[in-house]
Coordinates of N, CA, C and O in Angstrom, one line a residue:
X1 N 19.7 -1.2 10.6 CA 18.7 -2.0 11.5 C 17.6 -2.6 10.7 O 17.1 -2.3 9.9
X2 N 17.6 -3.7 11.4 CA 16.8 -4.7 10.6 C 15.4 -4.9 11.5 O 15.3 -5.0 12.6
X3 N 14.3 -5.1 10.9 CA 13.2 -5.7 11.6 C 12.7 -7.1 10.9 O 12.7 -7.4 9.9
X4 N 12.8 -7.9 12.2 CA 12.0 -9.2 11.7 C 10.9 -9.3 11.4 O 9.9 -8.3 11.3
X5 N 10.5 -10.4 10.4 CA 9.1 -10.5 9.8 C 8.0 -10.7 11.0 O 7.1 -10.0 11.1
X6 N 8.5 -11.3 12.1 CA 7.4 -11.4 13.4 C 8.5 -11.3 14.5 O 9.5 -12.1 14.5
X7 N 8.0 -10.5 15.5 CA 8.7 -10.4 16.7 C 8.2 -11.7 17.6 O 7.1 -12.1 17.5
X8 N 9.2 -12.1 18.5 CA 8.8 -13.3 19.2 C 9.5 -12.8 20.7 O 10.5 -12.1 20.8
X9 N 8.8 -13.2 21.8 CA 9.3 -12.8 22.8 C 10.5 -13.7 23.4 O 10.7 -14.8 22.6
X10 N 11.4 -13.5 24.2 CA 12.8 -14.0 24.1 C 12.4 -15.6 24.7 O 13.1 -16.6 24.0
X11 N 11.6 -15.9 25.3 CA 11.3 -17.5 25.9 C 10.8 -18.2 24.6 O 11.3 -19.2 24.5
X12 N 10.1 -17.4 23.8 CA 9.4 -18.0 22.5 C 10.7 -18.4 21.6 O 10.6 -19.4 20.6
X13 N 11.8 -17.5 21.7 CA 12.9 -17.9 20.7 C 13.5 -19.4 20.8 O 14.2 -20.0 20.1
X14 N 13.4 -19.7 22.1 CA 14.0 -21.0 22.5 C 13.1 -22.3 22.0 O 13.8 -23.2 21.4
X15 N 11.8 -22.1 21.8 CA 10.9 -23.3 21.5 C 10.8 -23.3 20.0 O 11.1 -22.5 19.2
X16 N 10.9 -24.5 19.4 CA 10.6 -24.5 18.1 C 9.4 -24.0 17.7 O 8.4 -24.1 18.5
X17 N 9.3 -23.3 16.3 CA 8.0 -22.9 16.0 C 6.8 -23.7 15.9 O 7.1 -25.0 15.4
X18 N 5.5 -23.6 16.3 CA 4.7 -24.5 16.0 C 4.3 -24.8 14.4 O 4.7 -23.9 13.5
X19 N 4.1 -26.3 14.2 CA 3.9 -26.3 12.7 C 2.3 -26.2 12.5 O 1.5 -26.5 13.0
X20 N 2.2 -25.2 11.5 CA 0.7 -24.7 10.9 C 0.6 -25.7 9.6 O 1.5 -25.6 8.9
X21 N -0.7 -25.9 9.5 CA -1.0 -26.3 8.1 C -1.5 -25.2 7.3 O -1.4 -24.1 7.6
X22 N -1.1 -25.2 6.1 CA -1.3 -24.2 5.1 C -2.6 -23.5 5.0 O -4.0 -24.6 5.3
X23 N -2.9 -22.2 5.2 CA -4.2 -21.8 5.6 C -4.7 -21.8 7.0 O -5.5 -21.0 7.2
X24 N -3.9 -22.5 7.7 CA -4.3 -22.4 9.1 C -3.8 -21.2 9.8 O -2.7 -20.5 9.6
X25 N -4.8 -20.8 10.8 CA -4.5 -19.3 11.3 C -3.8 -19.4 12.5 O -3.6 -20.5 13.1
X26 N -2.8 -18.2 12.6 CA -1.6 -18.2 13.6 C -1.6 -17.0 13.9 O -1.8 -16.1 13.1
X27 N -0.9 -16.5 15.1 CA -0.8 -15.1 15.6 C 0.5 -14.5 14.7 O 1.4 -15.3 14.4
X28 N 0.2 -13.4 14.6 CA 1.4 -12.7 13.6 C 1.7 -11.4 14.5 O 0.7 -10.8 15.0
X29 N 2.6 -10.7 14.6 CA 3.1 -9.4 14.9 C 3.9 -8.9 13.8 O 5.1 -9.3 13.7
X30 N 3.3 -7.7 13.4 CA 4.4 -7.0 12.2 C 4.8 -5.7 13.0 O 3.7 -4.9 12.9
X31 N 6.1 -5.6 13.0 CA 6.6 -4.3 13.6 C 6.5 -3.2 12.5 O 6.7 -3.3 11.1
X32 N 6.2 -1.9 12.7 CA 5.9 -1.0 11.8 C 6.8 0.1 12.2 O 7.2 0.7 13.3
X33 N 7.5 1.1 11.1 CA 8.1 2.2 11.3 C 7.0 3.1 11.6 O 6.1 3.4 11.1
X34 N 7.4 3.9 12.7 CA 6.5 4.9 13.2 C 5.4 4.6 13.8 O 4.3 5.5 13.8
X35 N 5.0 3.6 13.9 CA 3.6 3.0 14.6 C 3.7 1.9 15.3 O 4.6 1.1 15.4
X36 N 2.6 1.4 16.0 CA 2.5 0.4 16.9 C 2.4 -0.7 15.8 O 2.2 -0.9 14.6
X37 N 2.9 -2.1 16.7 CA 2.6 -3.1 15.6 C 1.7 -3.8 15.4 O 0.6 -3.1 16.0
X38 N 1.5 -4.3 14.3 CA 0.1 -4.7 14.1 C 0.1 -6.2 14.3 O 0.9 -7.0 13.8
X39 N -0.9 -6.8 15.1 CA -1.2 -8.0 15.9 C -2.2 -8.2 15.0 O -3.3 -7.6 15.0
X40 N -2.5 -9.8 14.8 CA -3.4 -10.5 14.2 C -3.5 -11.8 14.3 O -2.2 -12.2 14.3
X41 N -4.4 -12.4 14.1 CA -4.2 -13.8 13.8 C -4.9 -14.2 12.4 O -5.8 -13.8 12.0
X42 N -4.3 -15.1 12.0 CA -4.5 -15.2 10.3 C -3.6 -16.0 9.7 O -2.9 -16.8 10.1
X43 N -3.9 -16.1 8.4 CA -3.0 -17.2 7.7 C -2.5 -16.0 6.1 O -3.0 -15.2 5.7
X44 N -1.1 -16.3 5.9 CA -0.6 -15.6 4.8 C -1.2 -16.2 3.5 O -1.1 -17.4 3.2
X45 N -1.5 -15.4 2.5 CA -2.3 -15.8 1.3 C -1.1 -15.9 0.2 O -1.1 -16.5 -0.5
X46 N -0.3 -14.8 0.3 CA 0.8 -14.8 -0.8 C 2.0 -13.8 0.0 O 2.0 -13.2 0.6
X47 N 3.3 -14.2 -0.8 CA 4.4 -13.7 -0.6 C 5.4 -13.3 -1.8 O 5.2 -14.5 -2.6
X48 N 5.8 -12.2 -2.1 CA 6.9 -12.1 -3.3 C 8.1 -11.3 -2.7 O 7.9 -10.4 -1.8
X49 N 9.2 -11.6 -3.3 CA 10.4 -10.9 -2.7 C 11.5 -10.9 -4.0 O 11.3 -11.3 -5.2
X50 N 11.8 -9.4 -4.0 CA 12.6 -9.1 -5.3 C 14.1 -9.2 -5.3 O 14.6 -8.5 -5.9
X51 N 14.6 -9.8 -4.4 CA 16.0 -10.0 -4.0 C 16.8 -10.4 -5.2 O 16.6 -11.4 -6.2
X52 N 17.9 -9.6 -5.8 CA 18.9 -9.7 -6.6 C 20.1 -9.2 -6.1 O 20.3 -8.3 -5.6
X53 N 21.2 -10.1 -6.5 CA 22.4 -9.7 -5.9 C 22.9 -8.6 -6.4 O 23.9 -8.1 -5.7
X54 N 22.8 -8.1 -7.7 CA 23.3 -7.0 -8.3 C 22.5 -5.6 -7.5 O 23.2 -4.8 -7.6
X55 N 21.8 -5.9 -6.9 CA 20.8 -4.6 -6.3 C 21.2 -4.5 -4.8 O 20.8 -5.4 -4.3
X56 N 21.4 -3.4 -4.4 CA 21.7 -3.3 -2.7 C 20.6 -3.2 -1.8 O 20.7 -3.1 -0.6
X57 N 19.3 -3.6 -2.6 CA 18.1 -3.3 -1.7 C 17.3 -4.4 -2.3 O 17.3 -4.7 -3.3
X58 N 15.9 -4.8 -1.5 CA 15.0 -5.6 -2.2 C 13.4 -5.3 -1.4 O 13.7 -4.7 -0.3
X59 N 12.8 -5.8 -1.9 CA 11.3 -5.6 -1.5 C 10.8 -6.9 -1.1 O 11.2 -7.9 -1.9
X60 N 9.8 -6.9 0.0 CA 9.1 -8.2 0.2 C 7.3 -7.7 0.4 O 7.4 -6.3 1.1
X61 N 6.7 -8.1 -0.4 CA 5.5 -8.0 -0.1 C 4.6 -9.5 0.6 O 4.9 -10.6 -0.2
X62 N 4.0 -9.1 1.6 CA 3.5 -10.1 2.3 C 1.7 -9.7 2.3 O 1.5 -8.6 2.5
X63 N 0.9 -10.8 1.9 CA -0.7 -10.5 1.9 C -1.1 -11.8 2.9 O -0.8 -12.9 2.7
X64 N -1.8 -11.2 3.9 CA -2.6 -12.0 5.1 C -4.1 -12.1 4.9 O -4.6 -10.8 4.8
X65 N -4.8 -12.8 5.4 CA -6.3 -12.9 5.8 C -6.5 -13.1 7.3 O -5.8 -14.3 7.6
X66 N -7.0 -12.2 7.9 CA -7.0 -12.3 9.3 C -8.1 -13.2 9.6 O -9.2 -13.4 8.8
X67 N -8.2 -13.7 10.7 CA -9.4 -14.7 11.4 C -10.9 -13.8 11.5 O -11.9 -14.6 11.2
X68 N -10.7 -12.6 11.2 CA -12.2 -11.8 11.5 C -12.3 -11.4 10.1 O -13.4 -10.9 10.0
X69 N -11.6 -11.9 9.0 CA -12.0 -11.7 7.6 C -11.5 -10.5 7.0 O -11.9 -10.0 5.9
X70 N -10.6 -10.0 7.6 CA -9.8 -8.4 7.0 C -8.6 -8.9 6.5 O -8.5 -10.2 6.4
X71 N -8.1 -7.8 5.6 CA -6.5 -8.3 5.0 C -5.7 -7.3 5.6 O -6.1 -6.4 5.8
X72 N -4.3 -8.0 5.6 CA -3.3 -7.4 6.2 C -2.3 -7.4 5.0 O -2.1 -8.2 4.5
X73 N -1.6 -6.1 4.7 CA -0.7 -6.1 3.6 C 0.6 -5.6 4.3 O 0.4 -4.5 4.9
X74 N 1.8 -6.1 4.1 CA 2.9 -5.7 4.5 C 3.9 -5.4 3.3 O 4.2 -6.3 2.7
X75 N 4.5 -4.4 3.4 CA 5.4 -4.0 2.3 C 6.8 -3.7 3.1 O 6.8 -2.9 3.9
X76 N 7.9 -4.6 3.0 CA 9.3 -4.4 3.6 C 10.3 -3.9 2.7 O 10.2 -4.4 1.5
X77 N 10.9 -3.1 2.8 CA 12.3 -2.8 2.3 C 13.3 -3.3 2.9 O 13.8 -2.6 3.9
X78 N 14.2 -4.1 2.4 CA 15.4 -4.3 3.1 C 16.7 -4.2 2.2 O 16.7 -3.8 1.0
X79 N 18.0 -3.7 3.1 CA 18.9 -3.3 2.4 C 20.1 -4.2 2.9 O 20.3 -4.8 3.9
X80 N 21.1 -4.5 1.7 CA 22.1 -5.2 2.0 C 23.3 -4.6 3.2 O 23.7 -5.1 3.9
X81 N 23.3 -3.4 3.0 CA 24.2 -2.5 3.9 C 23.7 -2.3 5.2 O 22.6 -2.1 5.4
X82 N 24.5 -2.9 6.6 CA 24.3 -2.5 7.8 C 24.1 -0.9 8.0 O 23.4 -0.7 9.2
X83 N 24.6 -0.2 7.1 CA 24.3 1.3 7.4 C 23.2 1.7 6.8 O 22.9 3.0 7.3
X84 N 22.1 0.8 6.3 CA 20.9 1.6 5.8 C 20.1 0.6 6.8 O 20.2 -0.3 7.5
X85 N 18.8 1.6 6.9 CA 17.7 1.0 7.9 C 16.9 0.0 6.8 O 16.1 0.8 6.1
X86 N 16.5 -1.1 7.3 CA 15.2 -1.6 6.8 C 13.8 -0.9 7.4 O 13.9 -0.5 8.3
X87 N 12.9 -1.0 6.4 CA 11.7 -0.5 6.6 C 10.6 -1.4 6.4 O 10.6 -2.4 5.7
X88 N 9.4 -1.3 7.3 CA 8.4 -2.0 7.3 C 7.2 -1.2 7.3 O 6.9 -0.3 8.3
X89 N 6.1 -1.2 6.3 CA 4.8 -0.6 6.2 C 4.1 -1.8 6.2 O 4.1 -2.9 5.7
X90 N 2.7 -1.6 6.9 CA 1.7 -2.6 7.2 C 0.4 -1.9 7.3 O 0.7 -0.9 8.1
X91 N -0.8 -2.5 6.6 CA -2.0 -1.7 7.0 C -2.9 -2.9 7.1 O -2.7 -4.1 6.6
X92 N -4.1 -2.6 7.6 CA -5.0 -3.8 7.7 C -6.4 -3.1 6.8 O -6.6 -1.6 6.8
X93 N -7.1 -3.9 6.1 CA -8.1 -3.4 5.0 C -9.1 -4.3 5.3 O -9.0 -5.6 5.7
X94 N -10.5 -3.9 5.0 CA -11.8 -4.3 5.2 C -11.9 -5.3 3.8 O -12.7 -6.3 4.0
X95 N -11.3 -5.1 2.9 CA -11.7 -5.9 1.4 C -10.2 -6.2 1.0 O -9.2 -5.5 1.2
X96 N -10.2 -7.2 0.2 CA -9.0 -7.7 -0.4 C -8.5 -6.5 -1.7 O -7.6 -6.4 -1.8
X97 N -9.9 -5.9 -2.5 CA -9.9 -5.1 -3.2 C -9.1 -4.0 -2.8 O -8.0 -3.2 -3.4
X98 N -9.0 -3.4 -1.8 CA -8.3 -2.2 -1.0 C -7.0 -2.7 -0.6 O -5.8 -1.8 -1.0
X99 N -6.6 -3.8 -0.3 CA -5.4 -4.5 -0.1 C -4.5 -4.3 -1.4 O -3.6 -3.7 -1.5
X100 N -5.3 -4.8 -2.6 CA -4.5 -4.9 -3.9 C -4.4 -3.3 -4.3 O -3.3 -3.1 -5.2
X101 N -5.3 -2.6 -4.2 CA -5.0 -1.2 -4.6 C -3.9 -0.5 -3.9 O -3.1 0.1 -4.6
X102 N -3.7 -0.8 -2.8 CA -2.5 -0.1 -1.8 C -1.1 -0.7 -2.6 O -0.2 -0.1 -2.9
X103 N -1.2 -2.1 -3.0 CA 0.0 -2.7 -3.7 C 0.2 -1.7 -4.9 O 1.2 -1.5 -5.2
X104 N -0.9 -1.6 -5.8 CA -0.7 -1.0 -6.8 C -0.2 0.5 -6.8 O 0.3 1.2 -7.3
X105 N -0.8 1.3 -5.7 CA -0.5 2.6 -5.4 C 0.5 3.0 -4.6 O 0.8 4.3 -4.6
X106 N 1.1 2.0 -3.9 CA 2.2 2.4 -3.1 C 3.6 3.1 -4.0 O 3.9 2.7 -4.9
X107 N 4.1 4.0 -3.5 CA 5.2 4.7 -4.3 C 6.4 4.6 -3.5 O 6.8 5.1 -2.6
X108 N 7.1 3.6 -3.9 CA 8.5 3.4 -3.5 C 9.4 4.8 -3.8 O 10.7 4.5 -3.1
X109 N 9.2 5.6 -4.6 CA 10.1 6.5 -4.5 C 10.5 7.6 -3.4 O 11.5 7.9 -3.1
X110 N 9.4 7.2 -2.4 CA 9.6 7.9 -1.2 C 10.6 7.0 -0.1 O 11.1 7.6 0.8
X111 N 10.8 5.9 -0.6 CA 11.9 5.0 0.2 C 13.4 5.4 -0.2 O 14.1 5.1 0.3
X112 N 13.5 6.3 -1.3 CA 14.9 6.8 -1.8 C 15.4 7.5 -0.7 O 14.9 8.8 -0.3
X113 N 16.8 7.5 -0.3 CA 17.5 8.3 0.6 C 18.1 9.6 -0.1 O 18.4 9.4 -1.5
X114 N 17.9 10.7 0.3 CA 18.0 12.0 -0.5 C 19.2 12.7 0.1 O 19.5 13.7 0.1
X115 N 20.1 11.9 0.7 CA 21.4 12.6 1.2 C 22.0 13.0 0.3 O 22.5 12.1 -0.9
X116 N 22.6 14.3 0.3 CA 23.5 14.8 -0.6 C 24.9 14.5 -0.5 O 25.4 14.4 0.6
X117 N 25.8 14.3 -1.5 CA 27.2 14.1 -1.4 C 28.2 15.2 -0.9 O 29.3 14.9 -0.3
X118 N 27.5 16.5 -1.0 CA 28.3 17.7 -0.4 C 27.4 18.3 0.3 O 26.1 18.4 0.4
X119 N 28.0 19.5 1.0 CA 27.1 20.7 1.7 C 26.4 21.5 0.9 O 26.9 21.8 -0.2
X120 N 25.3 21.6 1.2 CA 24.2 22.4 0.0 C 24.7 23.6 -0.2 O 24.8 24.3 -1.2
X121 N 25.1 24.5 0.8 CA 25.9 26.0 0.8 C 27.0 26.0 -0.1 O 27.1 26.9 -0.3
X122 N 27.8 24.7 -0.1 CA 28.9 24.8 -0.9 C 28.6 24.5 -2.3 O 29.5 24.6 -3.2
X123 N 27.7 24.1 -2.7 CA 27.3 23.4 -4.1 C 27.1 24.5 -5.1 O 26.2 25.3 -4.9
X124 N 27.7 24.6 -6.2 CA 27.3 25.0 -7.1 C 26.0 24.8 -7.8 O 25.6 23.6 -7.8
X125 N 25.3 25.9 -8.8 CA 23.9 25.1 -9.6 C 24.4 24.2 -10.3 O 23.4 23.0 -10.5
X126 N 25.3 23.8 -10.9 CA 25.6 22.7 -11.7 C 25.9 21.4 -10.9 O 25.4 20.5 -11.3
X127 N 26.3 21.3 -9.9 CA 26.7 20.5 -8.8 C 25.2 20.0 -8.3 O 24.8 18.9 -8.3
X128 N 24.3 21.0 -7.9 CA 23.0 20.8 -7.5 C 22.3 20.0 -8.4 O 21.3 19.2 -8.2
X129 N 22.3 20.7 -9.9 CA 21.4 19.8 -11.0 C 21.9 18.6 -11.2 O 21.4 17.5 -11.1
X130 N 23.3 18.3 -11.0 CA 23.8 16.8 -11.3 C 23.3 15.9 -10.1 O 22.7 14.8 -10.6
X131 N 23.1 16.4 -8.7 CA 22.5 15.7 -7.7 C 21.2 15.3 -8.0 O 20.9 14.1 -7.8
X132 N 20.4 16.2 -8.3 CA 18.9 16.0 -8.8 C 18.7 15.3 -9.8 O 17.8 14.2 -9.6
X133 N 19.6 15.2 -10.9 CA 19.5 14.3 -12.1 C 19.8 12.8 -11.2 O 19.3 11.6 -11.8
X134 N 20.9 12.5 -10.6 CA 21.1 11.1 -10.0 C 19.9 10.7 -9.1 O 19.5 9.8 -9.3
X135 N 19.2 11.9 -8.3 CA 18.0 11.5 -7.3 C 16.9 11.1 -8.3 O 16.4 9.8 -7.9
X136 N 16.8 11.6 -9.4 CA 15.7 11.4 -10.2 C 15.8 10.0 -10.7 O 14.7 9.1 -11.0
X137 N 17.0 9.4 -11.2 CA 17.5 8.3 -11.5 C 17.2 7.2 -10.7 O 16.9 6.0 -10.8
X138 N 17.8 7.6 -9.4 CA 17.5 6.4 -8.3 C 15.9 6.0 -8.2 O 15.5 5.1 -7.8
X139 N 15.2 7.2 -8.1 CA 13.9 7.3 -8.1 C 13.1 6.4 -8.9 O 12.2 5.6 -8.9
X140 N 13.4 6.7 -10.4 CA 12.9 6.0 -11.5 C 13.1 4.4 -11.0 O 12.7 3.6 -11.6
X141 N 14.7 4.1 -10.9 CA 14.8 2.9 -10.6 C 14.3 1.9 -9.6 O 13.8 0.7 -9.9
X142 N 14.2 2.6 -8.3 CA 13.2 1.8 -7.3 C 11.8 1.5 -7.7 O 11.3 0.6 -7.2
X143 N 11.2 2.9 -8.5 CA 9.7 2.5 -8.9 C 9.8 1.4 -9.6 O 8.8 0.6 -9.8
X144 N 10.7 1.1 -10.6 CA 10.8 0.1 -11.6 C 10.9 -1.2 -10.9 O 10.1 -2.2 -11.4
X145 N 11.9 -1.4 -10.3 CA 12.2 -2.6 -9.5 C 11.0 -3.1 -8.6 O 10.5 -4.1 -8.8
X146 N 10.2 -2.2 -8.0 CA 8.9 -2.3 -7.1 C 7.9 -2.6 -8.0 O 7.2 -3.6 -7.6
X147 N 7.6 -2.1 -9.1 CA 6.5 -2.5 -9.9 C 6.5 -3.8 -10.6 O 5.9 -4.1 -11.0
X148 N 7.9 -4.1 -10.8 CA 8.1 -5.4 -11.4 C 7.6 -6.4 -10.6 O 7.0 -7.4 -10.9
X149 N 8.0 -6.2 -9.4 CA 7.9 -7.1 -8.3 C 5.9 -7.3 -7.8 O 5.5 -8.2 -7.8
X150 N 5.6 -5.9 -7.7 CA 4.2 -5.8 -7.7 C 3.2 -6.6 -8.9 O 2.3 -7.3 -8.6
X151 N 3.7 -6.3 -10.1 CA 2.9 -7.0 -11.2 C 3.2 -8.4 -11.1 O 1.9 -9.1 -11.5
X152 N 4.3 -8.7 -10.7 CA 4.4 -10.3 -10.8 C 3.5 -10.7 -9.4 O 3.0 -11.9 -9.6
X153 N 3.7 -10.3 -8.5 CA 2.9 -10.7 -7.2 C 1.1 -10.6 -7.6 O 0.4 -11.8 -7.5
X154 N 0.6 -9.6 -8.1 CA -0.6 -9.5 -8.4 C -1.2 -10.6 -9.7 O -2.1 -11.0 -9.6
X155 N -0.2 -10.7 -10.5 CA -0.4 -11.8 -11.7 C -0.4 -12.8 -11.0 O -1.4 -13.6 -11.6
X156 N 0.2 -13.3 -10.1 CA 0.2 -14.8 -9.5 C -1.0 -15.0 -8.9 O -1.8 -16.2 -8.8
X157 N -1.6 -13.8 -8.0 CA -2.6 -13.9 -7.4 C -3.8 -14.0 -8.2 O -4.8 -14.6 -7.9
X158 N -3.9 -13.4 -9.4 CA -5.0 -13.2 -10.3 C -5.0 -14.8 -10.9 O -6.3 -15.3 -11.1
X159 N -4.0 -15.3 -10.9 CA -4.0 -16.7 -11.7 C -4.4 -17.9 -10.7 O -4.7 -19.0 -11.1
X160 N -4.2 -17.7 -9.6 CA -4.4 -18.4 -8.4 C -6.0 -18.8 -8.0 O -7.0 -18.3 -8.8

């Protein structure tokens, strides 16, 4: 299942999107997993995406400034496979520093699928140990992947 970056009403899908000037406020609606959509008017300050054809998933980080002066952060995880569910996490912060802290502290290890290859009741201790080592490696891999993107994004913001 995929979540669009912005949901639109069916009637709006037929009309061309309005052309906005860079930094000009416009309405956003970010669908969130397990929560109500986050709606606000504002401008996107930055976006970074970690898509690499060799990896079956990628992250996208979006940072917005609302018309009221707050900051919205969205972290999206996309999967190449239709069998996996894309996820969207989004938060609103009073300060830019809080939003940047969330980028740094986000733990993508929680995004790793923990499905076992066999029935747990039939696994030997050696099978279970092998599964856990593989899980540990996948968690380390996704953390490295996300942190590379976060570092690049934060470095670009710092240079701006």
